[in-house]
Coordinates of C-alpha atoms and ligand atoms in Angstrom, one line a residue:
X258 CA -44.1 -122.4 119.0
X259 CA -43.1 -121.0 115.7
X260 CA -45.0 -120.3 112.6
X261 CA -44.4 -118.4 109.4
X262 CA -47.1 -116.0 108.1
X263 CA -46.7 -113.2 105.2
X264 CA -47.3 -110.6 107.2
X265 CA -48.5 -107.1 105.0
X266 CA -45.3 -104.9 104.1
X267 CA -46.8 -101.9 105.7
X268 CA -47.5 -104.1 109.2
X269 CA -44.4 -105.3 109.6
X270 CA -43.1 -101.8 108.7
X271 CA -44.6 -100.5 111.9
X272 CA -43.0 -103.5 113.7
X273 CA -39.8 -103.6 112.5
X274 CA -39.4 -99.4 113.0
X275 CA -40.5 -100.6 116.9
X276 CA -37.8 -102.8 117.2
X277 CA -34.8 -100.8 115.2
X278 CA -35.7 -98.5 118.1
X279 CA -35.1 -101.0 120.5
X280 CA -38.2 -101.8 121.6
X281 CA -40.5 -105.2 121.7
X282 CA -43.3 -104.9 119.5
X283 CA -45.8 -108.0 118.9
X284 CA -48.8 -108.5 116.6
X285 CA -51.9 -109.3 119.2
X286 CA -55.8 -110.0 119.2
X287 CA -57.8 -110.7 116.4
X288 CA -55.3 -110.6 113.7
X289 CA -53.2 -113.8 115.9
X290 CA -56.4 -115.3 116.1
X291 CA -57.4 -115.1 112.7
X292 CA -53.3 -116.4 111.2
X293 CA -54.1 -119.1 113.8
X294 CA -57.1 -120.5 111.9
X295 CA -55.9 -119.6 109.0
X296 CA -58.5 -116.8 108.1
X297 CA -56.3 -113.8 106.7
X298 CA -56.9 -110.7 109.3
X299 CA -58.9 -107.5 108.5
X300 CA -56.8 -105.3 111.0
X301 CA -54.1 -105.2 112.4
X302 CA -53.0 -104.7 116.7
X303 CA -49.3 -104.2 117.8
X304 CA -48.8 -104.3 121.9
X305 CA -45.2 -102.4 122.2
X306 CA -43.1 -101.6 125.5
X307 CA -42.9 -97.9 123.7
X308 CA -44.8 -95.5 125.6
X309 CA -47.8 -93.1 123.4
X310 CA -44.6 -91.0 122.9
X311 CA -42.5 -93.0 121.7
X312 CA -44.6 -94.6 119.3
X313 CA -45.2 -91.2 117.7
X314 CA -42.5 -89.6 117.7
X315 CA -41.5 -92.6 115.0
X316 CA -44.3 -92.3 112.8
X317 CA -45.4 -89.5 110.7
X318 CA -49.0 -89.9 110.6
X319 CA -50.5 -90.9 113.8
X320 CA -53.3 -89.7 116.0
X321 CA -54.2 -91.0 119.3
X322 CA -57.7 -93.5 119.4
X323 CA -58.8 -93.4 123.0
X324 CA -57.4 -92.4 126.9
X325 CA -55.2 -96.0 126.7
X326 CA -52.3 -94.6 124.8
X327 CA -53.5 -96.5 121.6
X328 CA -51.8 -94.8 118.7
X329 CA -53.3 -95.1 115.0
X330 CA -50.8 -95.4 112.4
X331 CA -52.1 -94.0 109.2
X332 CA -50.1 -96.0 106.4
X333 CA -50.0 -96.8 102.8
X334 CA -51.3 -100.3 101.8
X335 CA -49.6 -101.9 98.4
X336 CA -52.3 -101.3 96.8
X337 CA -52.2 -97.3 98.0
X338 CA -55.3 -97.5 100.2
X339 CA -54.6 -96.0 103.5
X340 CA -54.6 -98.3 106.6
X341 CA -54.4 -97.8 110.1
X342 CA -52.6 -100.0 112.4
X343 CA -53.4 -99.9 115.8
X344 CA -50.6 -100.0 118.4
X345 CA -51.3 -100.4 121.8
X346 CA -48.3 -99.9 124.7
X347 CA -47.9 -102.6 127.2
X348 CA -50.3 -102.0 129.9
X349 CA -51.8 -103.2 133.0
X350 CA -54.9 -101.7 134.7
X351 CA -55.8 -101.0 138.4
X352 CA -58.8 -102.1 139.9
X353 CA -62.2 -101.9 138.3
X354 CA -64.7 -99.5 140.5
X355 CA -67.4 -98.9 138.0
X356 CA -67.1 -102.4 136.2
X357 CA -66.3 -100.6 132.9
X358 CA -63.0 -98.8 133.6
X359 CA -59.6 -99.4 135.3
X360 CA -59.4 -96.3 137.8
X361 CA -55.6 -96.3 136.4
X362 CA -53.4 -97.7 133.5
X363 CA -50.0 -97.8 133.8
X364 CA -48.1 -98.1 130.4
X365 CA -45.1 -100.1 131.4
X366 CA -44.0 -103.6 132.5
X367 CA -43.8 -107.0 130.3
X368 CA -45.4 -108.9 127.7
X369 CA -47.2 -111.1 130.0
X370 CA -48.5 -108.0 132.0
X371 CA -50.5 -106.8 128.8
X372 CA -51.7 -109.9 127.8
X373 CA -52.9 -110.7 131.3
X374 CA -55.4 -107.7 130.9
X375 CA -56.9 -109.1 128.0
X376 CA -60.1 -110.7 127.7
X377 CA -59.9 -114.0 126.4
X378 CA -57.4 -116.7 125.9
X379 CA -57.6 -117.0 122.0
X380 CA -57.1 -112.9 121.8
X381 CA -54.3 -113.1 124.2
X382 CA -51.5 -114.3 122.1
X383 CA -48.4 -112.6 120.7
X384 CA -47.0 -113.2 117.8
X385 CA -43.3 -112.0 117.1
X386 CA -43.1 -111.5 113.3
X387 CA -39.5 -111.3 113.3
X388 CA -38.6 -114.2 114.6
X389 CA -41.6 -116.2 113.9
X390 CA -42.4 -116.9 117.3
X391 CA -46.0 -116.9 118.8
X392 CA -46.4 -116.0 123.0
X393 CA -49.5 -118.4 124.3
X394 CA -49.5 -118.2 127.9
X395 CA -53.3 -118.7 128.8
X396 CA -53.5 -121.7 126.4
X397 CA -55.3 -119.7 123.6
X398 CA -53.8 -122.1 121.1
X399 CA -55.4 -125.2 122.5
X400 CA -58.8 -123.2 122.7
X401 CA -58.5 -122.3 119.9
X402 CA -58.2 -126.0 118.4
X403 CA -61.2 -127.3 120.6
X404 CA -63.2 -124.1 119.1
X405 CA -63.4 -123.0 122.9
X406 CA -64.7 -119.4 123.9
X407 CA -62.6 -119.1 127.3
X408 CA -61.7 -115.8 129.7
X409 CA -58.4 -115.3 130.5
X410 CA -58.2 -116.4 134.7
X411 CA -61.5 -116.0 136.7
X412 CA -64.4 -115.3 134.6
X413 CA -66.3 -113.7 137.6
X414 CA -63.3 -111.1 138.2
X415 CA -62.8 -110.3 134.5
X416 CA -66.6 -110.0 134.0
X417 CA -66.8 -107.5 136.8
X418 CA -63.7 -105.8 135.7
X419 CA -65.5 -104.8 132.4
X420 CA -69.3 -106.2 131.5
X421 CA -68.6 -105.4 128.1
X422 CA -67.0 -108.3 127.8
X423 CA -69.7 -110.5 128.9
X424 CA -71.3 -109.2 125.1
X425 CA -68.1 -109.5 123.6
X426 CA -68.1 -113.3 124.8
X427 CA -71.2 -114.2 122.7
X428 CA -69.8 -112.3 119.7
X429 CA -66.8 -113.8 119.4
X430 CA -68.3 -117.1 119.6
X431 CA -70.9 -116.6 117.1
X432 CA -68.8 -115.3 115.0
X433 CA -65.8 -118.0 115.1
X434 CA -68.2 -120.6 115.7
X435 CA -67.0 -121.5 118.8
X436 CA -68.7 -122.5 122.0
X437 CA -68.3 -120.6 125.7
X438 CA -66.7 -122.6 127.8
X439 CA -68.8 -123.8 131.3
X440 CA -67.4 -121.7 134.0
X441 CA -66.9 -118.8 131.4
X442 CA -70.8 -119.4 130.5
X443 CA -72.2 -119.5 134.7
X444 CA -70.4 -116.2 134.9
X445 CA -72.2 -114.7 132.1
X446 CA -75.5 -115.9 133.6
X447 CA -74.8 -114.6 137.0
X448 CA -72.9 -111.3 135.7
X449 CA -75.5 -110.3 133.0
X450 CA -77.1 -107.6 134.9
X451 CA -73.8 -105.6 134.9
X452 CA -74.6 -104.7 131.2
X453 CA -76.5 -102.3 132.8
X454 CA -74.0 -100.4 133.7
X455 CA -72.1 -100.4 129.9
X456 CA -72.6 -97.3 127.6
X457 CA -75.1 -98.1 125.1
X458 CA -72.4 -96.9 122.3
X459 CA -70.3 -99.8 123.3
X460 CA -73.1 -102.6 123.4
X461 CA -73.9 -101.4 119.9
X462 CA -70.9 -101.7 118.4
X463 CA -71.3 -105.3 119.9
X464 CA -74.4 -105.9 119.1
X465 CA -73.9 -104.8 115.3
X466 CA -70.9 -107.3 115.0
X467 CA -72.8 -109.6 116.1
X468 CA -75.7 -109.1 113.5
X469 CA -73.2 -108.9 110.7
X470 CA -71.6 -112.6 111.7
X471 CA -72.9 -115.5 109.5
X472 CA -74.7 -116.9 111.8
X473 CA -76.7 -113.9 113.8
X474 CA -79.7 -116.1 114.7
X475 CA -77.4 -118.1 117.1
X476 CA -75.9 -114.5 118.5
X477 CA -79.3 -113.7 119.4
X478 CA -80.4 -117.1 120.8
X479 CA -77.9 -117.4 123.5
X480 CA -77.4 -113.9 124.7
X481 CA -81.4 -114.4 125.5
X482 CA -80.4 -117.6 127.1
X483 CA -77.7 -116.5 129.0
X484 CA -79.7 -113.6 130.6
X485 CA -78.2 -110.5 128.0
X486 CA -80.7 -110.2 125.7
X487 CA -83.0 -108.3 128.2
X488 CA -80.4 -105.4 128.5
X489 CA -80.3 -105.0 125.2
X490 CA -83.2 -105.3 123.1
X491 CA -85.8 -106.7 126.0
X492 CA -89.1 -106.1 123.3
X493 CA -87.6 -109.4 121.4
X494 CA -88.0 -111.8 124.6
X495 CA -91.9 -110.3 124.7
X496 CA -92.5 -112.6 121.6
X497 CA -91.8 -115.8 122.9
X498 CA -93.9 -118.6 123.4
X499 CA -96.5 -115.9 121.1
X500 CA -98.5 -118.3 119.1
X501 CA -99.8 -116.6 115.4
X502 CA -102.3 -117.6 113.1
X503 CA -102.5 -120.8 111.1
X504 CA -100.0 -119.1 108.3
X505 CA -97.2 -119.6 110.9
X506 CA -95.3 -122.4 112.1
X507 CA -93.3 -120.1 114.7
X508 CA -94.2 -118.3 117.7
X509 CA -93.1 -114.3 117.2
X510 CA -89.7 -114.5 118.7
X511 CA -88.5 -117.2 116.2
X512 CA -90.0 -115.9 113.2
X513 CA -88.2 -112.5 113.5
X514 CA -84.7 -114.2 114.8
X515 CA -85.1 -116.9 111.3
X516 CA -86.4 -113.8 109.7
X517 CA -82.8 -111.8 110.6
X518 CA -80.9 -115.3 109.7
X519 CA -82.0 -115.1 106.3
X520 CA -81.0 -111.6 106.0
X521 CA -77.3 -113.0 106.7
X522 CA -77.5 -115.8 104.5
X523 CA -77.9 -113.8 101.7
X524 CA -75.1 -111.2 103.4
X525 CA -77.6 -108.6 103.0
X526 CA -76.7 -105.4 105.1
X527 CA -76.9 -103.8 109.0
X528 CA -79.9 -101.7 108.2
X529 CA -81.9 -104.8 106.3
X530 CA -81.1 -107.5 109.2
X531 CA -82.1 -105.0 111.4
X532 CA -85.7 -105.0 109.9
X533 CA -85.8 -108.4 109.4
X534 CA -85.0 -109.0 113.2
X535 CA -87.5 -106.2 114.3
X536 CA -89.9 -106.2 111.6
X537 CA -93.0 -107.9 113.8
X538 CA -91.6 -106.7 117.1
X539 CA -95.1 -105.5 118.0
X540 CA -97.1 -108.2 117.7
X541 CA -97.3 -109.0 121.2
X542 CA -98.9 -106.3 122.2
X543 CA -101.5 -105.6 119.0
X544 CA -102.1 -109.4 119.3
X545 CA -106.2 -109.7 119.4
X546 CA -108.5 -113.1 119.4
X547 CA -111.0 -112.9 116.7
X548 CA -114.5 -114.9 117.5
X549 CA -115.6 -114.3 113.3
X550 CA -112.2 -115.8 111.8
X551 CA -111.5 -117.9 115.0
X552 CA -108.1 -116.6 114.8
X553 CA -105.5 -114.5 116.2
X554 CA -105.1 -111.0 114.3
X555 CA -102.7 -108.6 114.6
X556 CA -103.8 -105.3 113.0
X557 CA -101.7 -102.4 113.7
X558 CA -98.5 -104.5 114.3
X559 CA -97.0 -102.8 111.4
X560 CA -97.9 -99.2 113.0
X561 CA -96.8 -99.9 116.2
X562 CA -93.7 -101.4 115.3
X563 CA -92.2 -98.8 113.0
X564 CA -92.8 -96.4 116.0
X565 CA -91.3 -99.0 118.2
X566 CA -88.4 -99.6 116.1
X567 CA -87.8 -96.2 116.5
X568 CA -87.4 -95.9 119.9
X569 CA -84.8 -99.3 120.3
X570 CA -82.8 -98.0 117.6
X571 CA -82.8 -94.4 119.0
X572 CA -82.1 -95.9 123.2
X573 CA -79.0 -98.6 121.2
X574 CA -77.7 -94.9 119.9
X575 CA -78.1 -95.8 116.5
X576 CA -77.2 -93.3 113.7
X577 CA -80.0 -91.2 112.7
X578 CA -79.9 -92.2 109.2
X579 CA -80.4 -96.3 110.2
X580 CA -82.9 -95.5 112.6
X581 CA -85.1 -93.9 109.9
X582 CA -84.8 -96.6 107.6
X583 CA -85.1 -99.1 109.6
X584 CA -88.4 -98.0 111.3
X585 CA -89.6 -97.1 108.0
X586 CA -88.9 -100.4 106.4
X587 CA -90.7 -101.9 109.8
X588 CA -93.5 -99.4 109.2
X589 CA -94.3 -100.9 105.5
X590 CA -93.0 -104.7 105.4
X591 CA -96.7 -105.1 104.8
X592 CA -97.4 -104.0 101.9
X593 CA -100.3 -104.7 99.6
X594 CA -99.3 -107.7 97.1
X595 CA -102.4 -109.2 96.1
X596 CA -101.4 -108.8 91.9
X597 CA -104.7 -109.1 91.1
X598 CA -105.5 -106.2 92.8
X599 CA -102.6 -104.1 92.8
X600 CA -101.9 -101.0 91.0
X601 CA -99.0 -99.1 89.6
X602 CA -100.3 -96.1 91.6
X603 CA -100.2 -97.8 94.5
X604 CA -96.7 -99.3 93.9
X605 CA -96.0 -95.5 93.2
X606 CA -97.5 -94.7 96.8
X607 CA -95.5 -97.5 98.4
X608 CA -92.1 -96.6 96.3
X609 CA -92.9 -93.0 97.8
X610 CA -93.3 -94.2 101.9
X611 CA -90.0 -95.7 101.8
X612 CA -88.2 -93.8 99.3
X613 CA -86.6 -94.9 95.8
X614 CA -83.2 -95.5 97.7
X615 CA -85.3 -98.1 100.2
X616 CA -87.4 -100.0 98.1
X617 CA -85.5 -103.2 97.0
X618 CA -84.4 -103.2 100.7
X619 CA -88.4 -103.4 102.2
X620 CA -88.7 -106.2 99.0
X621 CA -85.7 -108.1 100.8
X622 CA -86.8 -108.0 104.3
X623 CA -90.5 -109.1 102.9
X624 CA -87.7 -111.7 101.6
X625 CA -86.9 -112.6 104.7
X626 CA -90.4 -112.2 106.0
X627 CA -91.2 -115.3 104.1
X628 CA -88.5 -117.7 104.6
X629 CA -88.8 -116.5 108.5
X630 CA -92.2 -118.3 108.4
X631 CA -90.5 -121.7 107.1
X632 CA -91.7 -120.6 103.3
X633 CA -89.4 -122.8 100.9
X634 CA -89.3 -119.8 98.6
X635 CA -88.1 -115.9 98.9
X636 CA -90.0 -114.7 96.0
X637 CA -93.2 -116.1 94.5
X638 CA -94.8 -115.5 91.3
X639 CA -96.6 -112.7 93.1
X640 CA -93.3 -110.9 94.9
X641 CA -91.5 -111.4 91.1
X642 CA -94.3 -109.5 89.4
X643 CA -94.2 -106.6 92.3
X644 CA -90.4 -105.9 91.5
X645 CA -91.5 -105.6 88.0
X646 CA -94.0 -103.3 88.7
X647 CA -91.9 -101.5 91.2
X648 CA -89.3 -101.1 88.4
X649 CA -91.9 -99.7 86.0
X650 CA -92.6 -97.3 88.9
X651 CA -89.5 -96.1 88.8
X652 CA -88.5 -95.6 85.6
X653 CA -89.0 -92.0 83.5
X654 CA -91.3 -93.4 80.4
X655 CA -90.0 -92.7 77.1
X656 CA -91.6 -89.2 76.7
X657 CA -91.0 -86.0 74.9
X658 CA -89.6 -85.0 77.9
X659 CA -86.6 -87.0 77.6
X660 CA -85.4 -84.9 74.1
X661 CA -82.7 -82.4 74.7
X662 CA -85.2 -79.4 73.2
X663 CA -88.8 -78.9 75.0
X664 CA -91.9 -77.3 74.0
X665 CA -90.5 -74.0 74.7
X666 CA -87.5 -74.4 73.0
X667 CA -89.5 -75.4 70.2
X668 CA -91.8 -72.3 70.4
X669 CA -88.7 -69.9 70.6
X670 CA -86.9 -71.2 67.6
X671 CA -90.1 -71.3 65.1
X672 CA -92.6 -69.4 66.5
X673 CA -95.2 -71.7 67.1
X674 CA -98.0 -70.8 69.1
X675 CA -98.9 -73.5 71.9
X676 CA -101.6 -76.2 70.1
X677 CA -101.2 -79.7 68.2
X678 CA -98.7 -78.9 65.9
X679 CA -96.1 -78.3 68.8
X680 CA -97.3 -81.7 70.4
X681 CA -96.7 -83.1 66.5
X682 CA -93.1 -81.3 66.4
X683 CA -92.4 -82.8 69.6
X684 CA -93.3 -86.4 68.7
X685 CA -91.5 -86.3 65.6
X686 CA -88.6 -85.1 67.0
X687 CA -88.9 -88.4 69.7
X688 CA -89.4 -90.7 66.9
X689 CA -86.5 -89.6 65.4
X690 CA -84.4 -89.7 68.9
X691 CA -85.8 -93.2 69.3
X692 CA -84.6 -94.3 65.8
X693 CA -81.1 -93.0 66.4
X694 CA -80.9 -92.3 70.4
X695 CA -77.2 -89.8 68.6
X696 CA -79.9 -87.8 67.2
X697 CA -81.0 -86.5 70.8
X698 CA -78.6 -83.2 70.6
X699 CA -79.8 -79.5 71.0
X700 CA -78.2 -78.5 67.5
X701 CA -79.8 -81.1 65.7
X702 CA -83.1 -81.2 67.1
X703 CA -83.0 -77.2 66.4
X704 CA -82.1 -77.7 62.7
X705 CA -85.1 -80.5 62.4
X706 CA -87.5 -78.2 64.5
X707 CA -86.9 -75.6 62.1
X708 CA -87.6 -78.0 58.8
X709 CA -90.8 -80.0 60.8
X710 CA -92.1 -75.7 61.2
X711 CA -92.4 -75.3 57.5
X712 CA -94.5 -78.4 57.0
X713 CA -98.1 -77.8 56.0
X714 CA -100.5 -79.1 59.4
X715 CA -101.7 -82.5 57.7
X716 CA -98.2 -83.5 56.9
X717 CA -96.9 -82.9 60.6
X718 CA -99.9 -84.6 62.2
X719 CA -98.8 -87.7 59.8
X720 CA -95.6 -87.3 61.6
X721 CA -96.5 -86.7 65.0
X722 CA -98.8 -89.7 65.1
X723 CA -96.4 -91.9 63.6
X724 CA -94.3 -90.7 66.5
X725 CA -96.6 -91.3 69.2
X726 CA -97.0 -95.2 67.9
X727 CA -93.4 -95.8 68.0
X728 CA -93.5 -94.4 71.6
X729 CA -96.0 -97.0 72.7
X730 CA -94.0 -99.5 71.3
X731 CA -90.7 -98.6 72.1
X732 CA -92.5 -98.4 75.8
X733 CA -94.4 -101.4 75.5
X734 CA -90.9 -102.9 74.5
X735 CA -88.7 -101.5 77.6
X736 CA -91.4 -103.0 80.1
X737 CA -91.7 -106.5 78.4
X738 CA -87.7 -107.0 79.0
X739 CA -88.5 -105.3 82.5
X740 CA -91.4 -108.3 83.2
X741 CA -89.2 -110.9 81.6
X742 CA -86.1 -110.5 83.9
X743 CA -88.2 -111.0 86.5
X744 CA -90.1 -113.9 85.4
X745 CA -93.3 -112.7 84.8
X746 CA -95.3 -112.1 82.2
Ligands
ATP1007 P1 -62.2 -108.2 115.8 O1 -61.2 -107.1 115.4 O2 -62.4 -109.3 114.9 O3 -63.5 -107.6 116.2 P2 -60.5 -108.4 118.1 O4 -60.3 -109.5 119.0 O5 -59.4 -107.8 117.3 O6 -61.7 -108.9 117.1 P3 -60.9 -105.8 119.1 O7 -62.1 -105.1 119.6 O8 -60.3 -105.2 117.8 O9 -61.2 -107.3 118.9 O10 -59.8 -105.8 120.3 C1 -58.4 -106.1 120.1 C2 -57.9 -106.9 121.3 O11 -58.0 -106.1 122.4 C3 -58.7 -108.1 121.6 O12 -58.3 -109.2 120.9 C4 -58.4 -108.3 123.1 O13 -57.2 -108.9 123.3 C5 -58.4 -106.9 123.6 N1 -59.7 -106.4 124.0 C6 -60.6 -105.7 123.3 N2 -61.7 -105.4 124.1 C7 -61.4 -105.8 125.3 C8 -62.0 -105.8 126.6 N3 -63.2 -105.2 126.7 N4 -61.4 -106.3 127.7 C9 -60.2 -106.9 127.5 N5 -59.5 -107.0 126.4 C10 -60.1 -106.4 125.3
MG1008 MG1 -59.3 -106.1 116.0

């Protein structure tokens, strides 16, 4: 089959250098898969008959990614951002012993050989960019077509080889869309416990492309289905079949999984999915029956699960940094938002558990929160009026501490003793910042200090207070545009 595809000029720069050298060079994986469906790649694979030496001893700038003889090429995009292309030499493996490894790779042979070793049909064909000429031995073209998620020969024997792939298999389909084929699917079932034996770096990795799909709710689903789930993140499966109170139309498991959905829809990133997904991970356990409300509670849930969170994202080898926001957005979803009761100090308090940087992340996984119980809505009247007062919370209020001179300043220049008329100096100063925001220069406001100084006390405190007034105002005025972007009053 032939096809013609603009291929990027620095791509087909490491390509064509291959070949000028006399050697085959392909485009592979993803990037085939992606022309073939006609969703332009995000990086790029070569498969080469040069061995690692070869390949860099024609490129400048390469570095070696891993014990398979993959070689990064580090090169200049047309728009000058750096890219690396990956290229990977022929190979085929030996046999499997510890059903994540080949106990030997041997960087020669054919085309066929290398694709052979690959893991499923749709990432096993080549594509020749010279001559325009795509490689499909397995049939990847046809699955790709039918949308069919399909292991390259006997899905028991390329399962045991590496069990990574039996995570990759549910990625790639949620992610394309695409379905596992049968005998692909019974081999996942009966291989699953073999994930046991995978590093948890790689099953992250997984795992986290996974969540970042569109559609991480189905991801989810069927690796608890097909019998994955429970190496993974086994305090998820604990929730199902966990009725809640009358609020909730979902058992546990299928708030947080719709919870985590609508954290994609809105494309909304790792660390927030991750809360949405985990946020109510412990109510299983803190689930009690109350005889006075004749309802289920769950006090603590919130508790537990930050310090639950904790430990799955810690065990999955997450980066410190995600696994402290994450727990801590877990820790707080449940925040206080009755507005009738609700106070700017607490919103303070609350801004200060998660952290300035966090806060309109906990407000989107409350988001989520919502529309994971089958709410039509993300943000009611009640949410809207907390990001205004979560705003006001973080704003500096138009004070005499925003002018470039301060009470000391003021003091050195004129000789004031502390008392009112600094505190009338100062707010005369502001009102005159606040008529003409230029006017907020250290020269300026020196010169001015100096002329307030020689004003007799009655005159200043005229001035001062006349300040102060168009302080509250000019306040009153930033926070009314605050309330009315978000709707409230
Ligand atoms: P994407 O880049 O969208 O995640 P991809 O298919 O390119 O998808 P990579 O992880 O970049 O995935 O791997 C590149 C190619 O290497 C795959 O298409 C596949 O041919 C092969 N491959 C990757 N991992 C494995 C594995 N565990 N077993 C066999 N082949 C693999
Ligand atoms: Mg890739």
């Amino acid at each position: 089959m032939e096809i013609s595809y603009p291929i990027p000029k620095e791509v087909s720069h490491v390509t064509s250098t291959l070949r000028k050298a006399g050697f085959e060079a392909y485009l592979v994986g993803g990037c085939v898969r992606d022309i073939l469906q006609n969703i332009s790649p995000k990086d790029w694979d070569v498969t080469t008959n040069a061995k690692p030496e070869e390949i860099q001893s024609l490129f400048s700038e390469t570095f070696y990614e891993n014990d398979y003889g993959t070689v990064g090429i580090v090169n200049e995009t047309e728009d000058s951002t750096l890219k690396v292309i990956e290229v990977t030499p022929y190979r085929t493996e030996g046999a499997y012993s510890d059903k994540r490894r080949p106990d030997t790779v041997t960087f020669h042979g054919k085309l066929e050989d290398d694709l052979k070793r690959r893991d499923f049909t749709i990432n096993a064909i080549a594509y020749d960019d010279s001559k325009g000429q795509i490689k499909d031995i397995f049939g990847g073209i046809k699955d790709i077509e039918d949308k069919v998620l399909r292991t390259v020969g006997n899905p028991l024997e390329r399962f045991g080889e590496d069990a990574l792939r039996l995570l990759r298999a549910v990625r790639l389909s949620t992610d394309l869309g695409f379905t596992i084929e049968l005998d692909t699917q019974n081999a996942i079932i009966e291989k699953a416990s073999d994930l046991k034996q995978i590093s948890m770096e790689r099953i992250r990795d997984e795992f986290t492309k996974m969540l970042m799909t569109k559609n991480p709710m189905m991801g989810v689903v069927v690796c608890q289905k097909l019998g994955l789930l429970k190496y993974i993140v086994p305090e998820l499966e604990q929730g199902i079949g966990v009725e809640q109170n009358g609020d909730h139309i979902y058992d546990v498991w299928e708030h947080n999984i719709r919870a985590l959905q609508h954290s994609a829809d809105r494309n909304w990133p790792l660390h927030v999915r991750l809360a949405a997904l985990f946020h109510d991970i412990s109510k299983p356990e803190t689930r009690r029956w109350s005889e006075e409300k004749k309802n289920w509670t769950f006090y603590g849930h919130d508790v537990v699960g930050g310090k639950v969170t904790e430990k799955i994202l810690k065990r999955l080898k997450y980066p410190q940094k995600i696994v402290e926001v994450v727990s801590s957005l877990v820790r707080y979803h449940l925040f206080f938002s009755d507005i009738e009761k609700i106070t700017l100090s607490a919103v303070r308090r609350i801004v200060k558990n998660v952290g300035p940087d966090n806060v309109w992340s906990l407000m989107n996984v409350r988001a989520c929160d919502r529309i994971g119980m089958g709410r039509p809505k993300e943000a009611p009247y009640r949410l809207r009026k907390y990001e205004a007062m979560i705003e006001e919370a973080m704003r500096a209020p138009i004070s005499v501490g925003m002018l470039k001179v301060d009470g000391v300043k003021v003091m050195e220049v004129t000789g004031e003793k502390p008392g009112p008329r600094l505190g009338y100096i100062l707010h005369a100063l502001l009102e005159e910042v606040l008529d003409n925001p230029e006017n907020n220069m250290e020269t300026f406001l020196v010169k001015r200090t100096r002329e307030l100084a020689k004003l007799p006390t009655e005159e200043l405190k005229k001035l001062g207070e006349e300040g102060k007034e168009k302080k509250e105002e000019a306040e009153e005025g930033e926070l009314s545009i605050i309330r009315k972007r978000h709707g409230v009053k």
